Coordinates of C-alpha atoms in Angstrom, one line a residue:
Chain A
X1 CA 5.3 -5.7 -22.6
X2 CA 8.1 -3.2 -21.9
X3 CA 10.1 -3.3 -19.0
X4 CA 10.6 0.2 -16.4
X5 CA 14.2 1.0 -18.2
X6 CA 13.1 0.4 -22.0
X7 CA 10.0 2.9 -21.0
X8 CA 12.2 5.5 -19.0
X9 CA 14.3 5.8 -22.1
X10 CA 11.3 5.9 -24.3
X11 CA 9.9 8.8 -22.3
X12 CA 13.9 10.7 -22.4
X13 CA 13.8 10.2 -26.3
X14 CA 10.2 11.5 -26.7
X15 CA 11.0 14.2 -24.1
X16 CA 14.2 14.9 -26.2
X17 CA 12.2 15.2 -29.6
X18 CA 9.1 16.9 -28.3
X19 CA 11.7 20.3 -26.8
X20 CA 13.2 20.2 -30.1
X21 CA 16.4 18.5 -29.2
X22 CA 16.3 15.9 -32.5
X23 CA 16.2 12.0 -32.7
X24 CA 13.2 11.7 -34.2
X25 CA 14.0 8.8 -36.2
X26 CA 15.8 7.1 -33.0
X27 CA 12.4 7.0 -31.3
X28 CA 10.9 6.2 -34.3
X29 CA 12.6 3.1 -34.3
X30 CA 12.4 2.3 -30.2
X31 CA 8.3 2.5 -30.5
X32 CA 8.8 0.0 -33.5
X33 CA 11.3 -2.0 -31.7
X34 CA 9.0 -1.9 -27.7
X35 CA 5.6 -2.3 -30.1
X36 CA 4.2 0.3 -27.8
X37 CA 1.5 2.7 -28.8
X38 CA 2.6 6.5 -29.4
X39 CA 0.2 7.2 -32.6
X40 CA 0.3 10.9 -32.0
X41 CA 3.7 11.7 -31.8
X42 CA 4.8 8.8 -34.6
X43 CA 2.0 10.8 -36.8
X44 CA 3.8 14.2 -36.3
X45 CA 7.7 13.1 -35.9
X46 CA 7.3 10.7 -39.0
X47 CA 5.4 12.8 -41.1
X48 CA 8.3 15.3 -40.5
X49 CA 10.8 13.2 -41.9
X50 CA 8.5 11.8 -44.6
X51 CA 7.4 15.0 -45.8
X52 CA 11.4 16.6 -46.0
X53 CA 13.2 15.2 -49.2
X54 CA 16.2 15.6 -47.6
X55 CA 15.9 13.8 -44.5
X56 CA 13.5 11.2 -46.3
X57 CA 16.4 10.2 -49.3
X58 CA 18.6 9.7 -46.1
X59 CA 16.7 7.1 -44.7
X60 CA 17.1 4.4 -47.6
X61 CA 15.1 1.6 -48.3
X62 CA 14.3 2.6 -44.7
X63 CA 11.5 5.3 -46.0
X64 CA 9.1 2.0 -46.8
X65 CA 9.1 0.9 -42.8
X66 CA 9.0 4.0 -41.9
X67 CA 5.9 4.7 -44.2
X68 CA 4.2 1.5 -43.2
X69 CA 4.5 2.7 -39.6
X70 CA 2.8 6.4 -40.1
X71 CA 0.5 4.3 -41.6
X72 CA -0.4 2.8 -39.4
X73 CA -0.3 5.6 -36.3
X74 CA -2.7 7.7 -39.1
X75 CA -5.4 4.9 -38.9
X76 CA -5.0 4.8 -35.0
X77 CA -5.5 8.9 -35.0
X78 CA -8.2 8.7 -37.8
X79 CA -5.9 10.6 -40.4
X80 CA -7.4 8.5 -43.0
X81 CA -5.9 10.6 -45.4
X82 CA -2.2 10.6 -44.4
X83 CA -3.3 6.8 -44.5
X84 CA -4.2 6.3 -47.6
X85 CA -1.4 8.6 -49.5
X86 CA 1.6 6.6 -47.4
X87 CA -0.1 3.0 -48.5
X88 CA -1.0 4.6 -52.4
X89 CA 3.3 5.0 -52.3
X90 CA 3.8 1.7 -50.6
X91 CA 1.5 -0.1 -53.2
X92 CA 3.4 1.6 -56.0
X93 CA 6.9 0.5 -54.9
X94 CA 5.8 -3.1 -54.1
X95 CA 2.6 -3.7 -56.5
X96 CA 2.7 -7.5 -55.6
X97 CA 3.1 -7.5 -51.8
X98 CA 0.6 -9.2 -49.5
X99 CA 2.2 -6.8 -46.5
X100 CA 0.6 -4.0 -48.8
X101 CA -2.7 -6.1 -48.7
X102 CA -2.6 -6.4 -45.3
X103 CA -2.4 -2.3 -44.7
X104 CA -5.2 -1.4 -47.6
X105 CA -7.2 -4.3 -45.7
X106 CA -6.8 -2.1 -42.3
X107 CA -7.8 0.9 -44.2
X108 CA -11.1 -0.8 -44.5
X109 CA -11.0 -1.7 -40.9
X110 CA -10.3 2.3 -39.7
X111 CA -12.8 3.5 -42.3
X112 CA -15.4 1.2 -40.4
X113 CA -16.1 -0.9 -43.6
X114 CA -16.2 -3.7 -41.0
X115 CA -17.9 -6.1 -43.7
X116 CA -15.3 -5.9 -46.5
X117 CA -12.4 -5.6 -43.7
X118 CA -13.8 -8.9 -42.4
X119 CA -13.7 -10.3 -46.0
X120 CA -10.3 -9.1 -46.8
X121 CA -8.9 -10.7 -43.6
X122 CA -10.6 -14.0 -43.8
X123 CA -9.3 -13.9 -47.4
X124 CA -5.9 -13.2 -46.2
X125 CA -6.2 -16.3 -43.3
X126 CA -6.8 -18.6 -45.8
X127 CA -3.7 -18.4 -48.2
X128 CA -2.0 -17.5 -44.6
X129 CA -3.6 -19.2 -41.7
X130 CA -0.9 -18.3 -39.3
X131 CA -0.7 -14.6 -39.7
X132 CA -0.8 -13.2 -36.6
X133 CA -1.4 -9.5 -37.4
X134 CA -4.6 -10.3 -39.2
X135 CA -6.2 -12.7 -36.6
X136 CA -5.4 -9.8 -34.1
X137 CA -6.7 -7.4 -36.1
X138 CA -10.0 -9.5 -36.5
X139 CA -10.3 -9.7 -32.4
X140 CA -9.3 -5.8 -32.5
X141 CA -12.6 -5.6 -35.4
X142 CA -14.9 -7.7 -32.9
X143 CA -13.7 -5.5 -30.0
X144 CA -14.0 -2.1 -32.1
X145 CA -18.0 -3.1 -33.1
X146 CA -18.6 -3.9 -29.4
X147 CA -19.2 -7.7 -29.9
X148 CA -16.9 -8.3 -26.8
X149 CA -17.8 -12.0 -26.9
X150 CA -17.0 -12.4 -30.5
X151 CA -13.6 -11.0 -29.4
X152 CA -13.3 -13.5 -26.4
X153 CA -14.3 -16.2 -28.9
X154 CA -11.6 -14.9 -31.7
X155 CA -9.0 -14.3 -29.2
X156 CA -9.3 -18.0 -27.2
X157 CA -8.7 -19.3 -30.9
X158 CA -5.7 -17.6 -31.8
X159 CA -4.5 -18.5 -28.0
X160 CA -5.0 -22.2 -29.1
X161 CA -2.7 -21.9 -32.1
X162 CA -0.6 -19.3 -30.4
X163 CA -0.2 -19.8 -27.1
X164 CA 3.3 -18.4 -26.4
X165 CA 1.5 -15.2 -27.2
X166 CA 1.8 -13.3 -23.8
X167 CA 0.4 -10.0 -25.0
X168 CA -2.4 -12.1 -26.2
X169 CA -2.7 -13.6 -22.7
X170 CA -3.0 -9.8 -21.2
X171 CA -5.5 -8.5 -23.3
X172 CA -8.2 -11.2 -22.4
X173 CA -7.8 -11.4 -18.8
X174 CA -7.7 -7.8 -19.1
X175 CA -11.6 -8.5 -21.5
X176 CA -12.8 -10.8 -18.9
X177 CA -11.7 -8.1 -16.3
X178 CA -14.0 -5.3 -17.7
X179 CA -16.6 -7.7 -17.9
X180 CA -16.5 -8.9 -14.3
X181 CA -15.0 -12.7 -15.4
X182 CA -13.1 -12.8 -12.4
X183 CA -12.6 -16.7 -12.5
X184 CA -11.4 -16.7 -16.4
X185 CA -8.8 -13.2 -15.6
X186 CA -7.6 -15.8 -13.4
X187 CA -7.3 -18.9 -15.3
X188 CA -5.0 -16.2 -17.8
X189 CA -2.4 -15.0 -15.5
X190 CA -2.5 -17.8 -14.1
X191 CA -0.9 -19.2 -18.0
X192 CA 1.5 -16.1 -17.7
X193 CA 3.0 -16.8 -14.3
X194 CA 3.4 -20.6 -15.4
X195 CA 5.4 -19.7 -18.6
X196 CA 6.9 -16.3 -17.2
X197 CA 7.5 -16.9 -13.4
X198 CA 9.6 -14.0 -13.2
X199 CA 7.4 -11.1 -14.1
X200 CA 6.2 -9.3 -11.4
X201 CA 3.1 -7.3 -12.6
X202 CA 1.8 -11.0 -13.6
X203 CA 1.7 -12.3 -10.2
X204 CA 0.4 -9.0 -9.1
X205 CA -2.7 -8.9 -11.5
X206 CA -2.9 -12.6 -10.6
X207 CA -3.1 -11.8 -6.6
X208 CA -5.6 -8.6 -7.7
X209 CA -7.8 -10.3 -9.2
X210 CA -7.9 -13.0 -6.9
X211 CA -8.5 -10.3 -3.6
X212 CA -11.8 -9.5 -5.8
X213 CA -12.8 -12.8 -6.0
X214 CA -12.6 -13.0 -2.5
X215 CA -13.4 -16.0 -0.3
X216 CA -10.4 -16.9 2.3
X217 CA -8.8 -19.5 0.0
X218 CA -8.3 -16.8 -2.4
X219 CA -7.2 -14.3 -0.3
X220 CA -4.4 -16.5 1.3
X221 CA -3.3 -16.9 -2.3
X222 CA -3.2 -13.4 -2.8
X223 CA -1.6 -12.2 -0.1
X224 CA 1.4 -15.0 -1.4
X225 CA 1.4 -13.5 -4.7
X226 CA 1.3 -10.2 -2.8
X227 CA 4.7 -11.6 -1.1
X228 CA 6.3 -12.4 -4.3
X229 CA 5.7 -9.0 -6.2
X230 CA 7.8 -7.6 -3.2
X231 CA 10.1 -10.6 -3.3
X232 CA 10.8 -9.8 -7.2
X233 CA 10.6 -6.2 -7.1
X234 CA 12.9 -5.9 -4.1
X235 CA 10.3 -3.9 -1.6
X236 CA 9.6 -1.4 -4.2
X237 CA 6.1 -2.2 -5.6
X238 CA 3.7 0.1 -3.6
X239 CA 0.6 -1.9 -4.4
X240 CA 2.2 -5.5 -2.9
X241 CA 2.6 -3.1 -0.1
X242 CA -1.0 -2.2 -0.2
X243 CA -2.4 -5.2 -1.4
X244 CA -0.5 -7.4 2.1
X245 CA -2.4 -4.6 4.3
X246 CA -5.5 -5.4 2.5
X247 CA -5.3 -8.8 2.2
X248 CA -4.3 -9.3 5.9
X249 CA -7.0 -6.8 6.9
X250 CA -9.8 -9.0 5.1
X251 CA -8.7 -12.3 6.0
X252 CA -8.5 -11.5 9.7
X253 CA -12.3 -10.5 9.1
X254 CA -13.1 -13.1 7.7
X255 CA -11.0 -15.8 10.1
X256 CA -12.1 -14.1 13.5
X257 CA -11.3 -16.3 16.1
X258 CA -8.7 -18.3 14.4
X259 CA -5.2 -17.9 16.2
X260 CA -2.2 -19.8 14.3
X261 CA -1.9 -17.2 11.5
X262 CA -2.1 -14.4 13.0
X263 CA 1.9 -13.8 14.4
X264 CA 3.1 -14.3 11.3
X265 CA 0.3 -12.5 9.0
X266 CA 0.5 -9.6 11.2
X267 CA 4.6 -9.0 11.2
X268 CA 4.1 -9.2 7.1
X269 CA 1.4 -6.5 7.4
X270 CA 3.2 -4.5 9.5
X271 CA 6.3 -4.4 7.6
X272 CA 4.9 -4.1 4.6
X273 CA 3.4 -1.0 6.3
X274 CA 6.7 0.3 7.7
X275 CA 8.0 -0.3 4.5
X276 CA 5.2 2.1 2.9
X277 CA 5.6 4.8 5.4
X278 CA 9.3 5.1 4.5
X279 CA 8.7 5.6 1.3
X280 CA 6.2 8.0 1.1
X281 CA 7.8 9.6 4.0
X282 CA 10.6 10.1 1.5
X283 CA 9.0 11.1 -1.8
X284 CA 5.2 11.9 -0.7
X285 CA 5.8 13.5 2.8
X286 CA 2.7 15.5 2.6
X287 CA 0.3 12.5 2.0
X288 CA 2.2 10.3 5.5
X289 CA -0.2 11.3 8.2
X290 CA -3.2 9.9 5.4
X291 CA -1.2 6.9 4.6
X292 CA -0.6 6.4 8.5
X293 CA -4.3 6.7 9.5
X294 CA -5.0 4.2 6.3
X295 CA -3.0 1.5 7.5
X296 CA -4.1 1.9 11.2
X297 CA -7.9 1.2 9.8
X298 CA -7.1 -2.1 8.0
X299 CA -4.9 -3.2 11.0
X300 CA -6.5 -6.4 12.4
X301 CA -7.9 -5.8 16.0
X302 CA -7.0 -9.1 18.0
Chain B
X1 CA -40.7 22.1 -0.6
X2 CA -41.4 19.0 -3.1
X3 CA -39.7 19.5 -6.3
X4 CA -36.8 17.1 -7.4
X5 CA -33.2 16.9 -5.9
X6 CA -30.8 18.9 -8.3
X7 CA -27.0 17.9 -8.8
X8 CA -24.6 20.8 -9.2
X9 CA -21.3 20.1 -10.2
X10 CA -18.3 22.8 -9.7
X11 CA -16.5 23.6 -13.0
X12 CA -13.0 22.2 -11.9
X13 CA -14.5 19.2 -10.9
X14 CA -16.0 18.6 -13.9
X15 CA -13.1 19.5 -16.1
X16 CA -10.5 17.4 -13.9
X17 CA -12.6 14.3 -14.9
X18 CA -13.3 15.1 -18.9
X19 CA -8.9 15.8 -19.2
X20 CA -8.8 12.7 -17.5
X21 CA -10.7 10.6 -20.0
X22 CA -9.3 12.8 -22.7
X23 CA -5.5 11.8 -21.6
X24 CA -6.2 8.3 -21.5
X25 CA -8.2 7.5 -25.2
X26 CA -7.5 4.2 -25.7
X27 CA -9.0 3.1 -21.9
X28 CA -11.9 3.3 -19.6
X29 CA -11.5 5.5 -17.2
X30 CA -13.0 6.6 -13.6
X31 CA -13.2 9.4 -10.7
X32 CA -14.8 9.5 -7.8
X33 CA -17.0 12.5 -7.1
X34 CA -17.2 14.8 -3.7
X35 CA -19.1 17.1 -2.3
X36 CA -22.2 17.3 0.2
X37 CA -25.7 17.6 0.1
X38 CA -27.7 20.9 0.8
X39 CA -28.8 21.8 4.0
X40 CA -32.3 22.2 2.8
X41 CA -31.3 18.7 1.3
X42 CA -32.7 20.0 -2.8
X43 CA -29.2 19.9 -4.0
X44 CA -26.2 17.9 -4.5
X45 CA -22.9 20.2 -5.0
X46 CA -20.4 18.7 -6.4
X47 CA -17.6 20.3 -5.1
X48 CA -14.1 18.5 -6.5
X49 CA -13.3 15.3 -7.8
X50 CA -10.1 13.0 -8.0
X51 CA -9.2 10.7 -11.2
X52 CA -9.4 7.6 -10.2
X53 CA -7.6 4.6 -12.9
X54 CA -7.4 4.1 -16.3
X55 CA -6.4 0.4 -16.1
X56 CA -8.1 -2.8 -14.5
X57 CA -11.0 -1.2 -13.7
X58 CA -13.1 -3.8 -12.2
X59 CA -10.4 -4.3 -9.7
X60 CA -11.4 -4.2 -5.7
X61 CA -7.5 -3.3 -4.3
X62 CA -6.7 -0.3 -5.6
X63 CA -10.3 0.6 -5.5
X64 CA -10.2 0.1 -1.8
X65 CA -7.3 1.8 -1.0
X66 CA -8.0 4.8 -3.3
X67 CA -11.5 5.3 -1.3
X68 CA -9.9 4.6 2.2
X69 CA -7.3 7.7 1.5
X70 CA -9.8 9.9 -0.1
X71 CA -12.2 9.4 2.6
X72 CA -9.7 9.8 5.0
X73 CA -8.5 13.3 3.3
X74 CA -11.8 14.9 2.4
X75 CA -13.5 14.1 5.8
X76 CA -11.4 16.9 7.2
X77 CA -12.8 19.4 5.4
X78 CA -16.4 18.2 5.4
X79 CA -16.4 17.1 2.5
X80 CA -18.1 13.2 1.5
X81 CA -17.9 11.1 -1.4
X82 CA -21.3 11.6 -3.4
X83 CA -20.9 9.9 -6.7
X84 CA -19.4 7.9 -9.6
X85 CA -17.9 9.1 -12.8
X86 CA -17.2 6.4 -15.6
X87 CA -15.9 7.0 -19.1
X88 CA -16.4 3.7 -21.4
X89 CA -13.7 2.2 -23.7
X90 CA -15.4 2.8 -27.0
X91 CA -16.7 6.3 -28.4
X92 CA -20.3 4.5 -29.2
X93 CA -20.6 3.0 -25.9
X94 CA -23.5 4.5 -24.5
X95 CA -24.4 2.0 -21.6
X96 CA -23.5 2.0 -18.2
X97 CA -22.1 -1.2 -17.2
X98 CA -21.8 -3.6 -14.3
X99 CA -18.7 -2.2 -13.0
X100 CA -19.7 1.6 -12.7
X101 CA -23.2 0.0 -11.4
X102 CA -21.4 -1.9 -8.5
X103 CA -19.4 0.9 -7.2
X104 CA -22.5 3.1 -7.7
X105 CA -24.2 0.9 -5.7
X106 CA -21.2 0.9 -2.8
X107 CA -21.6 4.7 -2.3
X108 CA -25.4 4.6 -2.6
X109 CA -25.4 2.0 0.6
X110 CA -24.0 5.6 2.5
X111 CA -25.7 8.1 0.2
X112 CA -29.4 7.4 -1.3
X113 CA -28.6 10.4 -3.0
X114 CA -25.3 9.5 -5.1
X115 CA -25.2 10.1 -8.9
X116 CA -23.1 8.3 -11.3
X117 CA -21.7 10.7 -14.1
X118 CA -21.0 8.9 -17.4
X119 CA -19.4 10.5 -20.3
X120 CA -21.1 11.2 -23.4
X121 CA -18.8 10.9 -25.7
X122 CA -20.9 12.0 -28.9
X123 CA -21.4 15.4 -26.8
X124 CA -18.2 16.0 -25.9
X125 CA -16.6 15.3 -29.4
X126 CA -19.7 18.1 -30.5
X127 CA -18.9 20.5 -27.9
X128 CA -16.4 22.7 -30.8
X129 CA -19.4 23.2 -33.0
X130 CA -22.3 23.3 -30.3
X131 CA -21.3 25.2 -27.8
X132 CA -23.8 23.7 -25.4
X133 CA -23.3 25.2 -22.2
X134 CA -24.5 21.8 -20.1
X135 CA -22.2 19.1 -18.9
X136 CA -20.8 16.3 -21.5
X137 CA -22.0 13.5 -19.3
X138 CA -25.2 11.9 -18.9
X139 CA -26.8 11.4 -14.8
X140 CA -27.9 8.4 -13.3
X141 CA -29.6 8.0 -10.1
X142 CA -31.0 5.4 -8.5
X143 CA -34.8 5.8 -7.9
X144 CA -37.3 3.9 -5.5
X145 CA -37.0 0.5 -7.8
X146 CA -33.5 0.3 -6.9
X147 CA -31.9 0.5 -10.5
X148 CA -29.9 3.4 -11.8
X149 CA -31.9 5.5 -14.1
X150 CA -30.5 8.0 -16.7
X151 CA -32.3 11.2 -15.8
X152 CA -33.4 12.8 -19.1
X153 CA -31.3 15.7 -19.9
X154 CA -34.4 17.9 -21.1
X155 CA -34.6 19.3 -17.5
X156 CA -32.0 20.9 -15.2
X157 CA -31.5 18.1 -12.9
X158 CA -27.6 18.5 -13.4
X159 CA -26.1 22.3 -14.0
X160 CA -22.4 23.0 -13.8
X161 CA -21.9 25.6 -11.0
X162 CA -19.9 28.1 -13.7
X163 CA -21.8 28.7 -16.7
X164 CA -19.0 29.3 -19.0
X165 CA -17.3 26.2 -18.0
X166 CA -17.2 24.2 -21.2
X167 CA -15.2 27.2 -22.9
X168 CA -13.2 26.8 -20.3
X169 CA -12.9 22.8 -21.1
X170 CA -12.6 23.8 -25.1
X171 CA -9.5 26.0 -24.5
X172 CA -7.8 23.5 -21.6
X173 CA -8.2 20.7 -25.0
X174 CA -7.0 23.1 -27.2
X175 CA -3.4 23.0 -25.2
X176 CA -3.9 19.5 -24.4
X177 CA -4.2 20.5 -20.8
X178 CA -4.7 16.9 -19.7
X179 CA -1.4 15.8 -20.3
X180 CA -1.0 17.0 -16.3
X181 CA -3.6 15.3 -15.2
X182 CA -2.5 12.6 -11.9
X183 CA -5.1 9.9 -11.0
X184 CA -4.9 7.1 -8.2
X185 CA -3.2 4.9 -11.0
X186 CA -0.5 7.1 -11.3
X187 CA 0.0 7.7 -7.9
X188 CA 0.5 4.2 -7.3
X189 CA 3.2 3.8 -9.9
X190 CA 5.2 6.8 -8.6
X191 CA 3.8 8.3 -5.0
X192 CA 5.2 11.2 -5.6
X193 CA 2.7 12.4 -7.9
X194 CA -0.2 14.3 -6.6
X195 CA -3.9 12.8 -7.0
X196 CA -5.0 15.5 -5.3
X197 CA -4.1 17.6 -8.7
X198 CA -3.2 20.6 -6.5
X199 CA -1.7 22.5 -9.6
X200 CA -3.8 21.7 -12.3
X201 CA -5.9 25.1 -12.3
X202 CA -3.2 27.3 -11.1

């Protein structure tokens, strides 16, 4: 996961390369480094260097990393080609190396050979039973071929042997999310906020998914988690905002009648709604009278 | 009189939606579609539509508050919500799921006449060589049994208004228009950018 100031200078540097201002091989290395997906632009900008002797011999013993990542970024865009040329070099330099394997067995994998993909991976688990790649790669095959549950099933394994694996964590509450598992989505942040209490956008996906559940109980929870985004993000996340209105709005539908939470509930909501109209009095003037007329509909009547 | 109820969708509309699944591959994505129905009540026009997410989809909040404010904008103008569009995850994913169903269903409890637009991916990636002149997306409405039905697309149930639209879409992919696309998502991570797209076709 990448945090606001990694991805703000991500975006400078790609800005940078894309008007022709250089640093290519700067970004190159950030995406590497933040594991984030820019296949396009890693396609073109490393090709670039790849494909210019000059600026290729400069990189080193640097080329191979660099080769295995347009590699990769050609699978993602379908460039099996470009592939197949950058892992035919990489085999060449290293003839014995299993990281080799491991891209020629991805190949199989982009050229939809799902049957000898799976048998190359489950070849490769067995001399190496804790590669991570591959067993992602294997979810990443179920999810590709639509077997969503074979993916869930593939994925809760590798969380058993992995379970430090946040990334992992995100991607199957965000499966069981698509599929309308509310209760499991929750059961995964729910791992996240234990082992990283301080991330914010856990405890919000935590207090979203719980508002769909829905049910008071859950909503009360929300609206805490709700409290805590804005608690960790200083005020600024405009969905906590959002999400306090909503959750007070609902509970005070569902509780009608019951007084003792209402004082407090309702000087949350409201400055959790003063706090929004500031804001987007500030950067989104022409969308305040909307937001004002929002927040009056999901204001509890007493 | 008789006859069945048409759905006519205007060519920005339709094009804001397809750049929208085009900028975000990798995801699902959604839109919410407005309009009104015909006085003489035999067609649905499509009129606009705004990007909705590309992340979380089966979500309620953000879903809430994105139809609260778009209600709330397009009401002045006399203009209603009137449908659904989805985009699935994968490229072979033909099926309309439970998520597009449900909030398919939540505008059909206000409008018996609301359409659900998903995109067909295998059209739109033929679109270069074809050079159909009928929408990339495939209808469903929801008929007297209660379930959504895909309306065959042998008949003209669903026209864009413009004719030459899908040129029009060709050349915008061609520049890679939809990298100015704004939807609800990325409103909400930065206010200050428009959902309401008001440069997009300037």
């Amino acid at each position: 996961m990448v945090s606001k100031t990694e991805e703000t200078q991500l975006n400078r540097l790609e800005n940078q390369v894309d008007n022709g201002g250089g640093g290519a091989w700067e970004y190159l290395c950030l995406v590497r480094k933040l594991k984030v997906r820019r296949s396009e632009k890693v396609l073109k900008y490393g090709l670039s260097i790849l494909n210019d002797l000059k600026k290729r011999s400069s990189l080193g013993s640097e080329e191979w990393t660099l080769y295995e990542q347009v590699a990769i970024a050609a699978m993602d865009c379908q460039s099996l080609d470009v592939a197949k040329d950058c892992i035919r070099l990489l085999r060449k330099a290293f003839p014995e190396s299993k990281r080799v394997g491991r891209l020629e067995a991805m190949l199989l994998e982009a050229k939809g050979s799902w049957a000898e993909a799976e048998k190359a991976y489950s070849s490769f688990l067995e001399e190496n039973p804790l590669d991570q790649v591959i067993h992602k790669r294997r979810v990443a095959m179920a999810k590709a071929q639509g077997n969503i549950s074979g993916a869930i099933e593939w994925l809760n394994k590798y969380l058993e042997i992995f379970m430090a694996d946040h990334d992992a964590w995100r991607e199957l509450a965000e499966i069981y999310v698509s599929l309308q598992m509310y209760k499991q989505a929750v059961f995964c942040y729910e791992e996240l906020i234990l082992s990283q209490p301080t991330v914010p956008l856990h405890h919000l996906a935590y207090a979203d998914v719980l508002y769909t559940l829905g049910g008071l109980e859950n909503l009360q929870t929300a609206k805490k988690y709700y409290a805590s985004v804005i608690d960790l993000t200083g005020g600024k996340n405009t969905r906590a905002l959002f999400g306090i209105n909503l959750c007070t709005s609902a509970i005070g539908q569902l509780a009608k009648g019951r007084n003792k939470e209402d004082k407090e509930s309702l000087e949350l909501q409201s400055l959790a709604a003063t706090a929004l109209e500031k804001d987007y009095k500030q950067r989104a003037p022409e969308k305040l009278s909307l937001l004002t007329t929002a927040l009056k509909s999901l204001k509890v009547s007493s | 009189m008789g006859g069945e109820l048409r759905y006519e969708i205007a060519q920005n509309a339709y094009i804001k939606l397809v750049l929208h699944a085009l900028k975000h591959k990798t995801s699902a994505v959604n839109g919410i579609l407005l309009g009104r129905v015909s006085p003489q009540s035999d067609v649905v026009e499509i009129t606009d539509s705004v990007p909705l997410f590309h992340s979380h989809i089966g979500l309620l909040p953000q879903l809430e508050i994105s139809l609260i404010l778009i209600e709330e904008h397009f009401a002045a103008k006399g203009v209603s919500i009137v449908g659904y569009f989805h985009a699935n995850e994968r490229f072979d994913d033909h099926e309309l799921g439970g998520i597009a169903k449900n909030v398919g269903d939540h505008i059909y409890r206000y409008l018996p006449q609301a359409a659900i637009l998903l995109l067909d991916n295998r059209k739109l990636e033929a679109l270069s060589k074809t050079k159909d002149r009928s929408p990339v997306v495939q209808l469903y409405t929801k008929d007297a049994s209660r379930t959504w039905k895909l309306v065959g697309s042998d008949g003209n149930q669903l026209t864009i208004k413009e004719p030459s639209a899908n040129v029009v879409l060709l050349d915008y992919i061609s520049t890679e228009k939809w990298q100015d696309v704004v939807d609800f998502d990325d409103h909400l991570d930065d206010i200050s950018k428009d959902w309401l797209n008001p440069e997009l076709f300037k």
